[in-house]
Coordinates of N, CA and C in Angstrom, one line a residue:
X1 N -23.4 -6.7 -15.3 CA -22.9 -6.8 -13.9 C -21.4 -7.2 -14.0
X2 N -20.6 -6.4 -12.9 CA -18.9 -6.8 -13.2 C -18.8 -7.9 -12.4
X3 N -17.9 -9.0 -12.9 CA -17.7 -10.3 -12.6 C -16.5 -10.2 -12.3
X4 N -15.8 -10.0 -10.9 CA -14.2 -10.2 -10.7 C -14.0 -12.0 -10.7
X5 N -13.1 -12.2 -11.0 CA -13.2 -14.2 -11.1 C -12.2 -14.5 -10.2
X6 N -11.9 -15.1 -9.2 CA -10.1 -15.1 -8.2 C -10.4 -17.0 -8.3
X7 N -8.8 -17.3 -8.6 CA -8.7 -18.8 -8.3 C -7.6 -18.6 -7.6
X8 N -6.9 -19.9 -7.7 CA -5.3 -20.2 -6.5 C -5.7 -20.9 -5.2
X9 N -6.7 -20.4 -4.6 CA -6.8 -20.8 -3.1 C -6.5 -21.9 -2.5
X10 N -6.7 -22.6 -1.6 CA -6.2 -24.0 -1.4 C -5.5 -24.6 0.0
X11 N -5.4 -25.6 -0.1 CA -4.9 -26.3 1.7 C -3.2 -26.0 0.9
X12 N -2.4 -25.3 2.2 CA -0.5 -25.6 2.3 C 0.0 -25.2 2.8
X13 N 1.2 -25.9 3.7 CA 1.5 -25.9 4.8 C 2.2 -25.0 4.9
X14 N 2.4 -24.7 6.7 CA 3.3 -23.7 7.3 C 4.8 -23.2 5.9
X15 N 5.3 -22.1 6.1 CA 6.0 -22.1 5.0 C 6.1 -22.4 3.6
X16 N 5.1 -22.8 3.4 CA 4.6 -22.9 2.0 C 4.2 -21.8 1.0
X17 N 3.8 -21.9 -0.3 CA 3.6 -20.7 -0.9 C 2.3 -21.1 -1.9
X18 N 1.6 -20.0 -2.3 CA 0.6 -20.0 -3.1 C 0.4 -18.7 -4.2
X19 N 0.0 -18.6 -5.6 CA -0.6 -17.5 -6.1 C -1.8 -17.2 -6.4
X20 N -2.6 -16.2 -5.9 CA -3.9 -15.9 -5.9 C -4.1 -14.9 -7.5
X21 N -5.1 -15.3 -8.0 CA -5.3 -14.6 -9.4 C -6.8 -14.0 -9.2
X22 N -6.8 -12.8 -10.1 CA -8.4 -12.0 -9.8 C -8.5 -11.5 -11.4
X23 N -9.1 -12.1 -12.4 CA -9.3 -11.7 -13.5 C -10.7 -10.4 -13.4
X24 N -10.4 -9.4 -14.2 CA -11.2 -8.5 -14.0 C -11.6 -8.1 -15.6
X25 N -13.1 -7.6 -16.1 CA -13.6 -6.9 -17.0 C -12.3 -5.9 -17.6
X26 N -11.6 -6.0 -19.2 CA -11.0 -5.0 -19.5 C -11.7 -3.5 -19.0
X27 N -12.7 -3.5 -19.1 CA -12.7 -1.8 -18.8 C -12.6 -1.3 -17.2
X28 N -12.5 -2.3 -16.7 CA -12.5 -2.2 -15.1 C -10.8 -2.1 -15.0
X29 N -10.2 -3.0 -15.1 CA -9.1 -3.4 -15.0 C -7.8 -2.4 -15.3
X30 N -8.1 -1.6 -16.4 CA -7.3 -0.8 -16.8 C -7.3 1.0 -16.1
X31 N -8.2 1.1 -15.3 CA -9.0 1.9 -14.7 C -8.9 1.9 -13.0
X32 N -9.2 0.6 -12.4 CA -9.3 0.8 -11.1 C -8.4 0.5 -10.4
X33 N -8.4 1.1 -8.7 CA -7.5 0.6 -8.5 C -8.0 -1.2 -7.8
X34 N -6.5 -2.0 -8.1 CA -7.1 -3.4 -7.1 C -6.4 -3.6 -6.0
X35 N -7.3 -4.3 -5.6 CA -6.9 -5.0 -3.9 C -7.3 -6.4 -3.6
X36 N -6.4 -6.9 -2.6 CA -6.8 -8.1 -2.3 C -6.8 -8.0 -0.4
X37 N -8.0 -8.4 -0.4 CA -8.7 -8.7 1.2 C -8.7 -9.8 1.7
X38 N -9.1 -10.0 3.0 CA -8.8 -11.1 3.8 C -10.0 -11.0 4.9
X39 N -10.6 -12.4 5.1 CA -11.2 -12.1 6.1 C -11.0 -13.8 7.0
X40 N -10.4 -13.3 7.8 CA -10.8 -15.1 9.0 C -11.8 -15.3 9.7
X41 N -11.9 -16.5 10.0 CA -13.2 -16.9 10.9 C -13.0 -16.1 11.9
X42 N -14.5 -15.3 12.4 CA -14.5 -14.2 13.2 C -14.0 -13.2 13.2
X43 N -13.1 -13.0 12.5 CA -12.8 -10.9 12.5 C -13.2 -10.7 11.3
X44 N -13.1 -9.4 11.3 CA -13.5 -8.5 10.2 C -12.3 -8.8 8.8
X45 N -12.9 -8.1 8.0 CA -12.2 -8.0 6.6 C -11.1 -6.9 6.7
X46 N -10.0 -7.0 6.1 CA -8.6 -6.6 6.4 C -8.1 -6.6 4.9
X47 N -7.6 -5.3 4.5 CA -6.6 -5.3 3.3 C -5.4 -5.6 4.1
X48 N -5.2 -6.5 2.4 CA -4.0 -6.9 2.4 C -2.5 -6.3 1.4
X49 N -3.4 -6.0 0.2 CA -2.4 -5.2 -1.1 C -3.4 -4.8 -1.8
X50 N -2.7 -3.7 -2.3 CA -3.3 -3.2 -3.5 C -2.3 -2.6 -4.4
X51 N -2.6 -2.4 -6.2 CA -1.6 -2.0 -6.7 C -2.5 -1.0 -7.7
X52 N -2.0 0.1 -7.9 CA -2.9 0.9 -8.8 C -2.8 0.9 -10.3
X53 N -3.5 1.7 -10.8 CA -3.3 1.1 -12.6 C -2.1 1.3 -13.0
X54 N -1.3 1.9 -12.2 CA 0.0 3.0 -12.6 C 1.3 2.0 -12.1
X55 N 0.7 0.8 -11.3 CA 1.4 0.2 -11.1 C 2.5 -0.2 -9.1
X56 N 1.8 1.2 -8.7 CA 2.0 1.4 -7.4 C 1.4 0.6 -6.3
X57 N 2.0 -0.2 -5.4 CA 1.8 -0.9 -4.8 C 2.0 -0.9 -3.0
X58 N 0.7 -1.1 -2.0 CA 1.1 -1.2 -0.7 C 0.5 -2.3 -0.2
X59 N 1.4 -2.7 1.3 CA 0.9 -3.9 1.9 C 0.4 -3.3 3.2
X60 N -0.3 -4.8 3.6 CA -0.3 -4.8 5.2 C 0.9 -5.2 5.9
X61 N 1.3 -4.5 7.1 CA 2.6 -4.6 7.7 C 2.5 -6.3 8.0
X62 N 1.6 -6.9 8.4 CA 1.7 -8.3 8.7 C 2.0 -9.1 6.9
X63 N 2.2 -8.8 5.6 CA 2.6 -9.4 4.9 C 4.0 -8.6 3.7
X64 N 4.2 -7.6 4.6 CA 5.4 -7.2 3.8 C 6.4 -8.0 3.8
X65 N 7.1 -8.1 2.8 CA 8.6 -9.0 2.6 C 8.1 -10.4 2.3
X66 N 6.5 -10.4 2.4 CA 6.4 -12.2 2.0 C 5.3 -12.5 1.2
X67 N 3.8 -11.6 0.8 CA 3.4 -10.9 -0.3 C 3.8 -10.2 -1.3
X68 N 3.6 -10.3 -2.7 CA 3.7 -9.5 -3.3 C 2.6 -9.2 -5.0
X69 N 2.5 -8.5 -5.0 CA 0.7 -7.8 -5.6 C 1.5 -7.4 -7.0
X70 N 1.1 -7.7 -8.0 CA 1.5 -7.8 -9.4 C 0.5 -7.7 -10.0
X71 N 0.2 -7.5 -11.7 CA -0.6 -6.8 -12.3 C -0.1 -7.3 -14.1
X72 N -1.2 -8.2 -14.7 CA -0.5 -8.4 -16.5 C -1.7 -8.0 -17.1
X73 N -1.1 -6.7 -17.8 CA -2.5 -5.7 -18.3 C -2.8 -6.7 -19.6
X74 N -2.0 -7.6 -20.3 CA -2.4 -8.0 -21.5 C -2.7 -9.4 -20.5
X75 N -3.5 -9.5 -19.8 CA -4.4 -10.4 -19.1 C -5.6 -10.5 -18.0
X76 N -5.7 -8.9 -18.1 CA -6.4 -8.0 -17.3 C -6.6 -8.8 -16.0
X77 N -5.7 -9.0 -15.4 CA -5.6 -10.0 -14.4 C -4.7 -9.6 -13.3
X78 N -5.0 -9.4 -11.7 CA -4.0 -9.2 -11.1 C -3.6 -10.3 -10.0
X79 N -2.9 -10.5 -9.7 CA -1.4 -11.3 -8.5 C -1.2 -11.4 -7.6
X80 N -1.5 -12.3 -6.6 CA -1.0 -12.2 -5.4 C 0.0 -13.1 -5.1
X81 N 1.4 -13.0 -4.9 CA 2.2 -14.4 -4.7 C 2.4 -14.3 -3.1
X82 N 2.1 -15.1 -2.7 CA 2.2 -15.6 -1.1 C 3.4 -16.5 -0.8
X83 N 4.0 -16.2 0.0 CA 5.2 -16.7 0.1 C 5.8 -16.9 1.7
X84 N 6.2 -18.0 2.6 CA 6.3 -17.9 4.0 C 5.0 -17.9 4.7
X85 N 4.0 -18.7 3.9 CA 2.5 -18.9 4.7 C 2.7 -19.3 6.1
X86 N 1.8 -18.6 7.0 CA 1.8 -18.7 8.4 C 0.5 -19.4 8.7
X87 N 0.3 -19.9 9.8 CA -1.0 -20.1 10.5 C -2.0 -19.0 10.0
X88 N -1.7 -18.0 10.7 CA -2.5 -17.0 10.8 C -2.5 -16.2 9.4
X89 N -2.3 -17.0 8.3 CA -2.7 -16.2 7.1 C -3.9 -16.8 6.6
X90 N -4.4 -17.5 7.0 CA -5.8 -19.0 7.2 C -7.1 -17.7 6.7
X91 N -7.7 -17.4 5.8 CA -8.9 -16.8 5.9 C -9.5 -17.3 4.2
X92 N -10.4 -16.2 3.7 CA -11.2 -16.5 2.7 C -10.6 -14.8 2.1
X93 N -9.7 -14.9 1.2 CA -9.2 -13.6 0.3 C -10.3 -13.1 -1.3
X94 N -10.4 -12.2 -0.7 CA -11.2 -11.5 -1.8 C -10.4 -10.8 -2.7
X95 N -11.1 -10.2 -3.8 CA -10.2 -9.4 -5.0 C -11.2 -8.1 -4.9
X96 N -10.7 -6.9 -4.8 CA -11.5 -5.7 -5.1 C -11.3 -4.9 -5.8
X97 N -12.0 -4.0 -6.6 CA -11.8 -3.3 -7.9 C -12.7 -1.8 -7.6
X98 N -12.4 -0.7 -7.2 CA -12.7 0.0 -6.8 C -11.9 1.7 -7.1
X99 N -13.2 2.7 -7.8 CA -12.7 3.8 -8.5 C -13.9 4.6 -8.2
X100 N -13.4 6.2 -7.4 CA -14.5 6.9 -7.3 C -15.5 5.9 -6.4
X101 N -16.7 6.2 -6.9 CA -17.4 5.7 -6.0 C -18.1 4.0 -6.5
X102 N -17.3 3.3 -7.7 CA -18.0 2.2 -7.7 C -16.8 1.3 -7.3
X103 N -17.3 -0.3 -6.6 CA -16.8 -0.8 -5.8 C -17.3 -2.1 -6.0
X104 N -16.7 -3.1 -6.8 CA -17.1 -4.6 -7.0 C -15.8 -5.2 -6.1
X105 N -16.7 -6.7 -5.7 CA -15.8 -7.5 -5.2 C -15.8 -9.0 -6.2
X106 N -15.5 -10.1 -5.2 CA -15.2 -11.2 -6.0 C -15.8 -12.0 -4.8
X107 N -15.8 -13.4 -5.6 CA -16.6 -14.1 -4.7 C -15.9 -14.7 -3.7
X108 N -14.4 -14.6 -3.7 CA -13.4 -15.0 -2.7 C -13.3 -16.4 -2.4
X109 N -11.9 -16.6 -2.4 CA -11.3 -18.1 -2.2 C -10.5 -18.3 -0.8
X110 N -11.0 -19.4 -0.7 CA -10.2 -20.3 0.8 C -8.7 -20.6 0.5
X111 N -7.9 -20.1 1.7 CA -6.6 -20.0 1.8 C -6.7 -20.6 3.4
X112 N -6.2 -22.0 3.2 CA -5.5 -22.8 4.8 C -4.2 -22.8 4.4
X113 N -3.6 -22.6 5.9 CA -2.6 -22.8 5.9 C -2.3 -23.5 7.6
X114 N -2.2 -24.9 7.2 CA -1.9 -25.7 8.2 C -1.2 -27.2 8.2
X115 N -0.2 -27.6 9.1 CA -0.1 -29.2 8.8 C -1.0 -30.2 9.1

C-alpha cells in the first residue's frame, strides 16, 4: 500500500509562515505528478499546487505570490512553503500523488491560522 507521510501543520498567526512536507515511496515520487489540497470546515476540497516530475509548477489564484510548491528528488519529498497566512487559509491540507489512473492521498495535516 503507498504511504504518502505530510508533517508541518500547526496553529500561526495572521501573516505568519509555515512549510508543509509530503514524503512519498521512491517509485511514486519520481513518476507522479504531486499536489497539495485543502479542504475547510464545510467546503469541498480545493487544489492548491502542484509540481510535476519535470519540475513544472501551478497554483491556485488565491495563493499565488505567497505559496510556493518545491520538490528534493534525493528526499523523495515535496514542499509547500506558505508564506502571508490569512484567516482563510485555516483547513486540513492534503498531499496527492497521482499518474494515469492511480491516485493516493495522505492522511492530511491541520493548518490554523489565527490570533
Amino acid at each position: 500500500q503507498v504511504q504518502l507521510v505530510e508533517s508541518g501543520g500547526g496553529l500561526v498567526q495572521p501573516g505568519g509562515s509555515l512549510r508543509l512536507s509530503c514524503a512519498a515511496p521512491v517509485t511514486i515520487f519520481n513518476l507522479y505528478l504531486m499536489e497539495w489540497y485543502r479542504q475547510a470546515p464545510g467546503k469541498g476540497r480545493e487544489l492548491v499546487a502542484g509540481i510535476t516530475s519535470g519540475g513544472n509548477t501551478n497554483y491556485a489564484d488565491s495563493v499565488k505570490g505567497r505559496f510556493s510548491i518545491s520538490r528534493d528528488n534525493a528526499k523523495n519529498t515535496v514542499f509547500m512553503q506558505m508564506t502571508s497566512l490569512k484567516p482563510e487559509d485555516t483547513a486540513v491540507y492534503y498531499c496527492r500523488a497521482t499518474r494515469f489512473t492511480n491516485d493516493y492521498w495522505g492522511q492530511g495535516t491541520q493548518v490554523t491560522v489565527s490570533s
